[in-house]
Amino acid sequence: FFNEQFGTSRDNHDFCAFGFEPNPAHRKRHENLMAHFKAGGLRYHYIGVAVSDSVGNMTFYHNQDEAKEEWGFSDHVLNKDAVAEVVPKIRLADWIMDEIYDREMPSIVLGDYADKKPKVVMKMDIESQEYAVLPDLMFSGVLCKTIDFVFGEFHHWNIHYPPDEVTGRGGLELGARESLKFKNELLRGFHSVKHCRTASISGLEDESYLHDGVALLSYDNGPTR
C-alpha cells in the first residue's frame, strides 16, 4: 500500500505522522514511540483525543479486553462489566484545515518521488465515529481538497449521535443494518463526484504489524516494541 501511495524510493524522514488515540491506557506507549522516533529524526506526533464532528467531551468504555490491547475501547458498551471513561474530542475537519491544509512544505526532500506533489493519507479506525466524521469531512469540503486517500474500518453497529446542543442541527440514529446501508450510500455519493482530490475511501484494514515480530529500528538503546 505504501509503495503504491509513496513509491519505493521514499525516505521516511520526509514524512509527518499523526496518531489520535483517546485511550489513556495507551498514552505511555505513544509517548515512548514519539521519543523513539525523534531519536532517529522521524516525525511522529501523538494526540490524546478522540476525533468527531464537534469539540467537547464524550464517553468511551473500557470493554474488559485488555488481553487484546483494548481494541474494543469505544463509545459503545460491548461488555456487561464495561467501565466508562470521559475523554476530550475535537472536530477533525477543523484540525485538518489548521494543521494540514495550510502546512509549510519542507525545502529539502530526501526521497525520490515520481509524483512531486505532497500527499496526505489517512487511516481511519475510530470506533463508529466515522459516521459523524466522514459526512462532516465530505460536506464541509475538507476531504476533497486535502486528503489523497482514506482507508480503514467501518463499524456496523447501532449508531446514536445527538444533534448539536445549540443549533439543533445534525444527529443520527441507525440500527446495525441501517449503518451498513448508510455507509454504502455515503461511499456511493463520494465516488459519484468527478472533482475531488481524494482518490478513494477504502475498507482496507490490517493491524497485524503489532504482532508481526519485527522490531522497530534501533537508534540508541536497542529494539523497541
PDB file of C-alpha atoms in Angstrom:
ATOM      1  CA  PHE A   1       0.000   0.000   0.000  1.00  0.00           C
ATOM      2  CA  PHE A   2       2.721   2.493   0.930  1.00  0.00           C
ATOM      3  CA  ASN A   3       4.669   1.543  -2.189  1.00  0.00           C
ATOM      4  CA  GLU A   4       1.598   2.408  -4.252  1.00  0.00           C
ATOM      5  CA  GLN A   5       0.986   5.695  -2.474  1.00  0.00           C
ATOM      6  CA  PHE A   6       4.536   6.952  -1.897  1.00  0.00           C
ATOM      7  CA  GLY A   7       6.786   4.867  -4.160  1.00  0.00           C
ATOM      8  CA  THR A   8       9.681   2.542  -3.384  1.00  0.00           C
ATOM      9  CA  SER A   9      12.352   5.280  -3.288  1.00  0.00           C
ATOM     10  CA  ARG A  10      10.780   7.156  -0.399  1.00  0.00           C
ATOM     11  CA  ASP A  11      12.675   8.373   2.650  1.00  0.00           C
ATOM     12  CA  ASN A  12      10.759   8.200   5.944  1.00  0.00           C
ATOM     13  CA  HIS A  13      12.426  11.428   7.088  1.00  0.00           C
ATOM     14  CA  ASP A  14      10.214  13.225   4.544  1.00  0.00           C
ATOM     15  CA  PHE A  15       7.005  12.262   6.361  1.00  0.00           C
ATOM     16  CA  CYS A  16       4.991  13.503   9.305  1.00  0.00           C
ATOM     17  CA  ALA A  17       2.692  11.011  11.042  1.00  0.00           C
ATOM     18  CA  PHE A  18      -0.068  11.952  13.482  1.00  0.00           C
ATOM     19  CA  GLY A  19      -1.866   9.436  15.689  1.00  0.00           C
ATOM     20  CA  PHE A  20      -5.112  10.184  17.527  1.00  0.00           C
ATOM     21  CA  GLU A  21      -5.639   7.850  20.493  1.00  0.00           C
ATOM     22  CA  PRO A  22      -8.209   8.706  23.193  1.00  0.00           C
ATOM     23  CA  ASN A  23      -7.487   5.713  25.438  1.00  0.00           C
ATOM     24  CA  PRO A  24      -5.308   6.926  28.350  1.00  0.00           C
ATOM     25  CA  ALA A  25      -4.123   3.346  28.861  1.00  0.00           C
ATOM     26  CA  HIS A  26      -2.037   3.747  25.679  1.00  0.00           C
ATOM     27  CA  ARG A  27      -0.617   7.190  26.473  1.00  0.00           C
ATOM     28  CA  LYS A  28       2.726   5.966  27.828  1.00  0.00           C
ATOM     29  CA  ARG A  29       3.373   3.736  24.816  1.00  0.00           C
ATOM     30  CA  HIS A  30       2.731   6.582  22.377  1.00  0.00           C
ATOM     31  CA  GLU A  31       4.920   8.954  24.353  1.00  0.00           C
ATOM     32  CA  ASN A  32       7.682   6.343  24.195  1.00  0.00           C
ATOM     33  CA  LEU A  33       7.140   5.960  20.447  1.00  0.00           C
ATOM     34  CA  MET A  34       7.421   9.715  19.948  1.00  0.00           C
ATOM     35  CA  ALA A  35      10.712   9.806  21.820  1.00  0.00           C
ATOM     36  CA  HIS A  36      11.999   6.736  19.964  1.00  0.00           C
ATOM     37  CA  PHE A  37      11.229   8.105  16.500  1.00  0.00           C
ATOM     38  CA  LYS A  38      12.536  11.559  17.406  1.00  0.00           C
ATOM     39  CA  ALA A  39      15.882   9.961  18.264  1.00  0.00           C
ATOM     40  CA  GLY A  40      16.029   8.727  14.669  1.00  0.00           C
ATOM     41  CA  GLY A  41      14.992  12.059  13.179  1.00  0.00           C
ATOM     42  CA  LEU A  42      11.488  10.830  12.349  1.00  0.00           C
ATOM     43  CA  ARG A  43       8.303  12.808  12.939  1.00  0.00           C
ATOM     44  CA  TYR A  44       5.539  11.043  14.840  1.00  0.00           C
ATOM     45  CA  HIS A  45       3.086  13.082  16.891  1.00  0.00           C
ATOM     46  CA  TYR A  46       0.667  11.513  19.385  1.00  0.00           C
ATOM     47  CA  ILE A  47      -2.557  13.406  20.107  1.00  0.00           C
ATOM     48  CA  GLY A  48      -4.537  12.026  23.056  1.00  0.00           C
ATOM     49  CA  VAL A  49      -8.074  12.890  21.982  1.00  0.00           C
ATOM     50  CA  ALA A  50     -10.988  11.329  20.131  1.00  0.00           C
ATOM     51  CA  VAL A  51     -11.950  12.664  16.708  1.00  0.00           C
ATOM     52  CA  SER A  52     -15.517  13.581  15.855  1.00  0.00           C
ATOM     53  CA  ASP A  53     -17.556  16.314  14.164  1.00  0.00           C
ATOM     54  CA  SER A  54     -17.569  18.684  17.148  1.00  0.00           C
ATOM     55  CA  VAL A  55     -15.447  19.852  20.062  1.00  0.00           C
ATOM     56  CA  GLY A  56     -16.129  18.773  23.649  1.00  0.00           C
ATOM     57  CA  ASN A  57     -16.101  15.552  25.625  1.00  0.00           C
ATOM     58  CA  MET A  58     -17.543  12.120  25.008  1.00  0.00           C
ATOM     59  CA  THR A  59     -17.852   8.859  26.893  1.00  0.00           C
ATOM     60  CA  PHE A  60     -15.836   5.834  25.834  1.00  0.00           C
ATOM     61  CA  TYR A  61     -15.889   2.422  27.509  1.00  0.00           C
ATOM     62  CA  HIS A  62     -13.172   0.026  28.619  1.00  0.00           C
ATOM     63  CA  ASN A  63     -14.795  -3.235  27.485  1.00  0.00           C
ATOM     64  CA  GLN A  64     -12.651  -5.664  29.501  1.00  0.00           C
ATOM     65  CA  ASP A  65     -10.411  -6.701  26.601  1.00  0.00           C
ATOM     66  CA  GLU A  66      -7.017  -5.731  27.982  1.00  0.00           C
ATOM     67  CA  ALA A  67      -5.575  -9.009  26.642  1.00  0.00           C
ATOM     68  CA  LYS A  68      -6.251  -7.669  23.123  1.00  0.00           C
ATOM     69  CA  GLU A  69      -4.713  -4.215  23.731  1.00  0.00           C
ATOM     70  CA  GLU A  70      -8.256  -2.879  24.380  1.00  0.00           C
ATOM     71  CA  TRP A  71      -9.264  -2.988  20.736  1.00  0.00           C
ATOM     72  CA  GLY A  72     -12.835  -2.612  21.975  1.00  0.00           C
ATOM     73  CA  PHE A  73     -12.301   0.781  23.650  1.00  0.00           C
ATOM     74  CA  SER A  74     -15.131   2.723  22.030  1.00  0.00           C
ATOM     75  CA  ASP A  75     -18.251   4.774  22.568  1.00  0.00           C
ATOM     76  CA  HIS A  76     -20.288   1.537  22.692  1.00  0.00           C
ATOM     77  CA  VAL A  77     -20.836  -0.775  25.655  1.00  0.00           C
ATOM     78  CA  LEU A  78     -19.603  -4.158  24.418  1.00  0.00           C
ATOM     79  CA  ASN A  79     -19.267  -5.920  27.774  1.00  0.00           C
ATOM     80  CA  LYS A  80     -21.588  -6.074  30.801  1.00  0.00           C
ATOM     81  CA  ASP A  81     -18.670  -5.003  33.018  1.00  0.00           C
ATOM     82  CA  ALA A  82     -17.648  -2.075  30.810  1.00  0.00           C
ATOM     83  CA  VAL A  83     -16.106   0.906  32.616  1.00  0.00           C
ATOM     84  CA  ALA A  84     -16.898   4.429  31.404  1.00  0.00           C
ATOM     85  CA  GLU A  85     -14.147   6.954  30.647  1.00  0.00           C
ATOM     86  CA  VAL A  86     -14.840  10.559  29.634  1.00  0.00           C
ATOM     87  CA  VAL A  87     -12.337  11.723  27.001  1.00  0.00           C
ATOM     88  CA  PRO A  88     -11.854  15.001  25.122  1.00  0.00           C
ATOM     89  CA  LYS A  89     -12.807  15.174  21.458  1.00  0.00           C
ATOM     90  CA  ILE A  90     -12.010  17.522  18.589  1.00  0.00           C
ATOM     91  CA  ARG A  91     -13.617  18.272  15.261  1.00  0.00           C
ATOM     92  CA  LEU A  92     -11.268  16.528  12.829  1.00  0.00           C
ATOM     93  CA  ALA A  93     -12.255  18.774   9.924  1.00  0.00           C
ATOM     94  CA  ASP A  94     -11.057  21.847  11.836  1.00  0.00           C
ATOM     95  CA  TRP A  95      -7.782  20.176  12.828  1.00  0.00           C
ATOM     96  CA  ILE A  96      -7.044  19.148   9.227  1.00  0.00           C
ATOM     97  CA  MET A  97      -7.655  22.677   7.972  1.00  0.00           C
ATOM     98  CA  ASP A  98      -5.495  24.208  10.714  1.00  0.00           C
ATOM     99  CA  GLU A  99      -2.616  21.727  10.685  1.00  0.00           C
ATOM    100  CA  ILE A 100      -2.581  20.029   7.267  1.00  0.00           C
ATOM    101  CA  TYR A 101      -4.198  22.166   4.572  1.00  0.00           C
ATOM    102  CA  ASP A 102      -2.038  25.273   5.140  1.00  0.00           C
ATOM    103  CA  ARG A 103       1.118  23.471   6.243  1.00  0.00           C
ATOM    104  CA  GLU A 104       4.510  24.655   5.024  1.00  0.00           C
ATOM    105  CA  MET A 105       6.345  22.274   2.733  1.00  0.00           C
ATOM    106  CA  PRO A 106       9.988  21.377   3.573  1.00  0.00           C
ATOM    107  CA  SER A 107      12.634  22.954   1.384  1.00  0.00           C
ATOM    108  CA  ILE A 108      14.691  19.735   1.276  1.00  0.00           C
ATOM    109  CA  VAL A 109      13.226  16.385   0.180  1.00  0.00           C
ATOM    110  CA  LEU A 110      15.381  13.285   0.683  1.00  0.00           C
ATOM    111  CA  GLY A 111      13.394  10.639  -1.214  1.00  0.00           C
ATOM    112  CA  ASP A 112      12.844  10.287  -4.948  1.00  0.00           C
ATOM    113  CA  TYR A 113       9.152  10.611  -5.826  1.00  0.00           C
ATOM    114  CA  ALA A 114       7.519  10.263  -9.241  1.00  0.00           C
ATOM    115  CA  ASP A 115       4.692  12.480  -8.003  1.00  0.00           C
ATOM    116  CA  LYS A 116       6.369  15.670  -6.797  1.00  0.00           C
ATOM    117  CA  LYS A 117       3.204  16.967  -5.101  1.00  0.00           C
ATOM    118  CA  PRO A 118       2.815  16.373  -1.352  1.00  0.00           C
ATOM    119  CA  LYS A 119       0.405  13.607  -0.425  1.00  0.00           C
ATOM    120  CA  VAL A 120      -1.873  13.044   2.575  1.00  0.00           C
ATOM    121  CA  VAL A 121      -3.060   9.542   3.502  1.00  0.00           C
ATOM    122  CA  MET A 122      -5.429   8.924   6.412  1.00  0.00           C
ATOM    123  CA  LYS A 123      -6.098   5.658   8.217  1.00  0.00           C
ATOM    124  CA  MET A 124      -9.464   5.686   9.963  1.00  0.00           C
ATOM    125  CA  ASP A 125     -10.318   3.250  12.759  1.00  0.00           C
ATOM    126  CA  ILE A 126     -12.369   5.454  15.077  1.00  0.00           C
ATOM    127  CA  GLU A 127     -14.856   3.047  16.633  1.00  0.00           C
ATOM    128  CA  SER A 128     -18.027   4.173  14.803  1.00  0.00           C
ATOM    129  CA  GLN A 129     -17.207   7.885  14.883  1.00  0.00           C
ATOM    130  CA  GLU A 130     -16.722   7.510  11.127  1.00  0.00           C
ATOM    131  CA  TYR A 131     -20.474   8.016  10.793  1.00  0.00           C
ATOM    132  CA  ALA A 132     -20.016  11.508  12.228  1.00  0.00           C
ATOM    133  CA  VAL A 133     -16.562  12.341  10.854  1.00  0.00           C
ATOM    134  CA  LEU A 134     -16.862  11.269   7.207  1.00  0.00           C
ATOM    135  CA  PRO A 135     -20.051  13.226   6.399  1.00  0.00           C
ATOM    136  CA  ASP A 136     -18.519  16.261   8.112  1.00  0.00           C
ATOM    137  CA  LEU A 137     -15.310  15.953   6.082  1.00  0.00           C
ATOM    138  CA  MET A 138     -17.217  15.392   2.863  1.00  0.00           C
ATOM    139  CA  PHE A 139     -19.872  18.085   3.092  1.00  0.00           C
ATOM    140  CA  SER A 140     -17.531  20.712   4.548  1.00  0.00           C
ATOM    141  CA  GLY A 141     -15.274  20.216   1.518  1.00  0.00           C
ATOM    142  CA  VAL A 142     -12.244  19.394   3.678  1.00  0.00           C
ATOM    143  CA  LEU A 143     -11.911  15.824   2.383  1.00  0.00           C
ATOM    144  CA  CYS A 144     -11.761  16.601  -1.330  1.00  0.00           C
ATOM    145  CA  LYS A 145      -9.296  19.471  -1.069  1.00  0.00           C
ATOM    146  CA  THR A 146      -6.885  17.950   1.465  1.00  0.00           C
ATOM    147  CA  ILE A 147      -6.835  14.119   1.655  1.00  0.00           C
ATOM    148  CA  ASP A 148      -5.460  11.931  -1.159  1.00  0.00           C
ATOM    149  CA  PHE A 149      -6.515   8.508   0.135  1.00  0.00           C
ATOM    150  CA  VAL A 150      -8.577   7.213   3.071  1.00  0.00           C
ATOM    151  CA  PHE A 151      -8.606   3.643   4.329  1.00  0.00           C
ATOM    152  CA  GLY A 152      -9.844   1.924   7.465  1.00  0.00           C
ATOM    153  CA  GLU A 153     -12.618   0.123   9.261  1.00  0.00           C
ATOM    154  CA  PHE A 154     -16.353   0.742   9.222  1.00  0.00           C
ATOM    155  CA  HIS A 155     -18.226  -0.475  12.294  1.00  0.00           C
ATOM    156  CA  HIS A 156     -21.711  -1.782  11.541  1.00  0.00           C
ATOM    157  CA  TRP A 157     -23.188  -1.047  14.948  1.00  0.00           C
ATOM    158  CA  ASN A 158     -26.240   0.734  16.286  1.00  0.00           C
ATOM    159  CA  ILE A 159     -25.443   4.427  15.901  1.00  0.00           C
ATOM    160  CA  HIS A 160     -26.729   7.238  18.103  1.00  0.00           C
ATOM    161  CA  TYR A 161     -25.378  10.755  17.707  1.00  0.00           C
ATOM    162  CA  PRO A 162     -27.474  13.558  19.199  1.00  0.00           C
ATOM    163  CA  PRO A 163     -27.937  16.836  17.316  1.00  0.00           C
ATOM    164  CA  ASP A 164     -25.929  19.945  18.136  1.00  0.00           C
ATOM    165  CA  GLU A 165     -26.939  21.273  21.546  1.00  0.00           C
ATOM    166  CA  VAL A 166     -27.006  24.884  20.350  1.00  0.00           C
ATOM    167  CA  THR A 167     -28.291  24.776  16.770  1.00  0.00           C
ATOM    168  CA  GLY A 168     -30.255  21.534  16.842  1.00  0.00           C
ATOM    169  CA  ARG A 169     -28.676  20.515  13.542  1.00  0.00           C
ATOM    170  CA  GLY A 170     -27.271  17.091  12.786  1.00  0.00           C
ATOM    171  CA  GLY A 171     -27.674  13.904  14.737  1.00  0.00           C
ATOM    172  CA  LEU A 172     -28.007  10.349  13.512  1.00  0.00           C
ATOM    173  CA  GLU A 173     -29.955   7.267  14.600  1.00  0.00           C
ATOM    174  CA  LEU A 174     -29.170   3.989  12.839  1.00  0.00           C
ATOM    175  CA  GLY A 175     -29.623   0.312  13.536  1.00  0.00           C
ATOM    176  CA  ALA A 176     -26.812  -2.089  12.675  1.00  0.00           C
ATOM    177  CA  ARG A 177     -28.268  -2.944   9.254  1.00  0.00           C
ATOM    178  CA  GLU A 178     -29.072   0.694   8.603  1.00  0.00           C
ATOM    179  CA  SER A 179     -25.488   1.687   9.373  1.00  0.00           C
ATOM    180  CA  LEU A 180     -24.239  -0.659   6.645  1.00  0.00           C
ATOM    181  CA  LYS A 181     -26.721   0.833   4.167  1.00  0.00           C
ATOM    182  CA  PHE A 182     -25.798   4.367   5.247  1.00  0.00           C
ATOM    183  CA  LYS A 183     -22.092   3.612   4.690  1.00  0.00           C
ATOM    184  CA  ASN A 184     -22.741   2.171   1.224  1.00  0.00           C
ATOM    185  CA  GLU A 185     -24.833   5.150   0.161  1.00  0.00           C
ATOM    186  CA  LEU A 186     -22.290   7.583   1.597  1.00  0.00           C
ATOM    187  CA  LEU A 187     -19.488   5.941  -0.397  1.00  0.00           C
ATOM    188  CA  ARG A 188     -21.691   5.764  -3.477  1.00  0.00           C
ATOM    189  CA  GLY A 189     -22.208   9.509  -3.238  1.00  0.00           C
ATOM    190  CA  PHE A 190     -18.497  10.094  -2.738  1.00  0.00           C
ATOM    191  CA  HIS A 191     -17.499   8.015  -5.764  1.00  0.00           C
ATOM    192  CA  SER A 192     -20.020   9.891  -7.943  1.00  0.00           C
ATOM    193  CA  VAL A 193     -18.056  13.160  -7.540  1.00  0.00           C
ATOM    194  CA  LYS A 194     -15.848  13.995 -10.520  1.00  0.00           C
ATOM    195  CA  HIS A 195     -13.749  16.755  -8.984  1.00  0.00           C
ATOM    196  CA  CYS A 196     -12.132  15.539  -5.781  1.00  0.00           C
ATOM    197  CA  ARG A 197      -8.503  15.182  -4.684  1.00  0.00           C
ATOM    198  CA  THR A 198      -9.366  12.049  -2.701  1.00  0.00           C
ATOM    199  CA  ALA A 199      -8.770   9.049  -4.952  1.00  0.00           C
ATOM    200  CA  SER A 200     -10.664   6.540  -2.830  1.00  0.00           C
ATOM    201  CA  ILE A 201     -12.154   5.632   0.544  1.00  0.00           C
ATOM    202  CA  SER A 202     -11.163   2.019   1.097  1.00  0.00           C
ATOM    203  CA  GLY A 203     -12.202  -0.584   3.643  1.00  0.00           C
ATOM    204  CA  LEU A 204      -8.600  -1.834   3.792  1.00  0.00           C
ATOM    205  CA  GLU A 205      -7.820  -2.753   7.400  1.00  0.00           C
ATOM    206  CA  ASP A 206      -4.730  -4.501   8.737  1.00  0.00           C
ATOM    207  CA  GLU A 207      -3.354  -4.346  12.280  1.00  0.00           C
ATOM    208  CA  SER A 208      -1.010  -7.323  12.044  1.00  0.00           C
ATOM    209  CA  TYR A 209       2.044  -5.057  12.394  1.00  0.00           C
ATOM    210  CA  LEU A 210       1.655  -5.017  16.184  1.00  0.00           C
ATOM    211  CA  HIS A 211       2.436  -8.724  16.428  1.00  0.00           C
ATOM    212  CA  ASP A 212       4.475  -9.275  13.267  1.00  0.00           C
ATOM    213  CA  GLY A 213       7.680  -9.984  15.212  1.00  0.00           C
ATOM    214  CA  VAL A 214       9.569  -7.150  13.532  1.00  0.00           C
ATOM    215  CA  ALA A 215      11.289  -4.820  15.989  1.00  0.00           C
ATOM    216  CA  LEU A 216      11.367  -1.064  15.499  1.00  0.00           C
ATOM    217  CA  LEU A 217      14.623   0.309  14.143  1.00  0.00           C
ATOM    218  CA  SER A 218      17.183   0.763  16.889  1.00  0.00           C
ATOM    219  CA  TYR A 219      18.663   4.244  17.392  1.00  0.00           C
ATOM    220  CA  ASP A 220      20.114   4.311  20.909  1.00  0.00           C
ATOM    221  CA  ASN A 221      19.062   1.538  23.237  1.00  0.00           C
ATOM    222  CA  GLY A 222      18.291  -1.496  21.102  1.00  0.00           C
ATOM    223  CA  PRO A 223      14.991  -2.742  19.610  1.00  0.00           C
ATOM    224  CA  THR A 224      11.779  -1.274  20.978  1.00  0.00           C
ATOM    225  CA  ARG A 225       8.215  -2.586  20.701  1.00  0.00           C
TER     226      ARG A 225
END
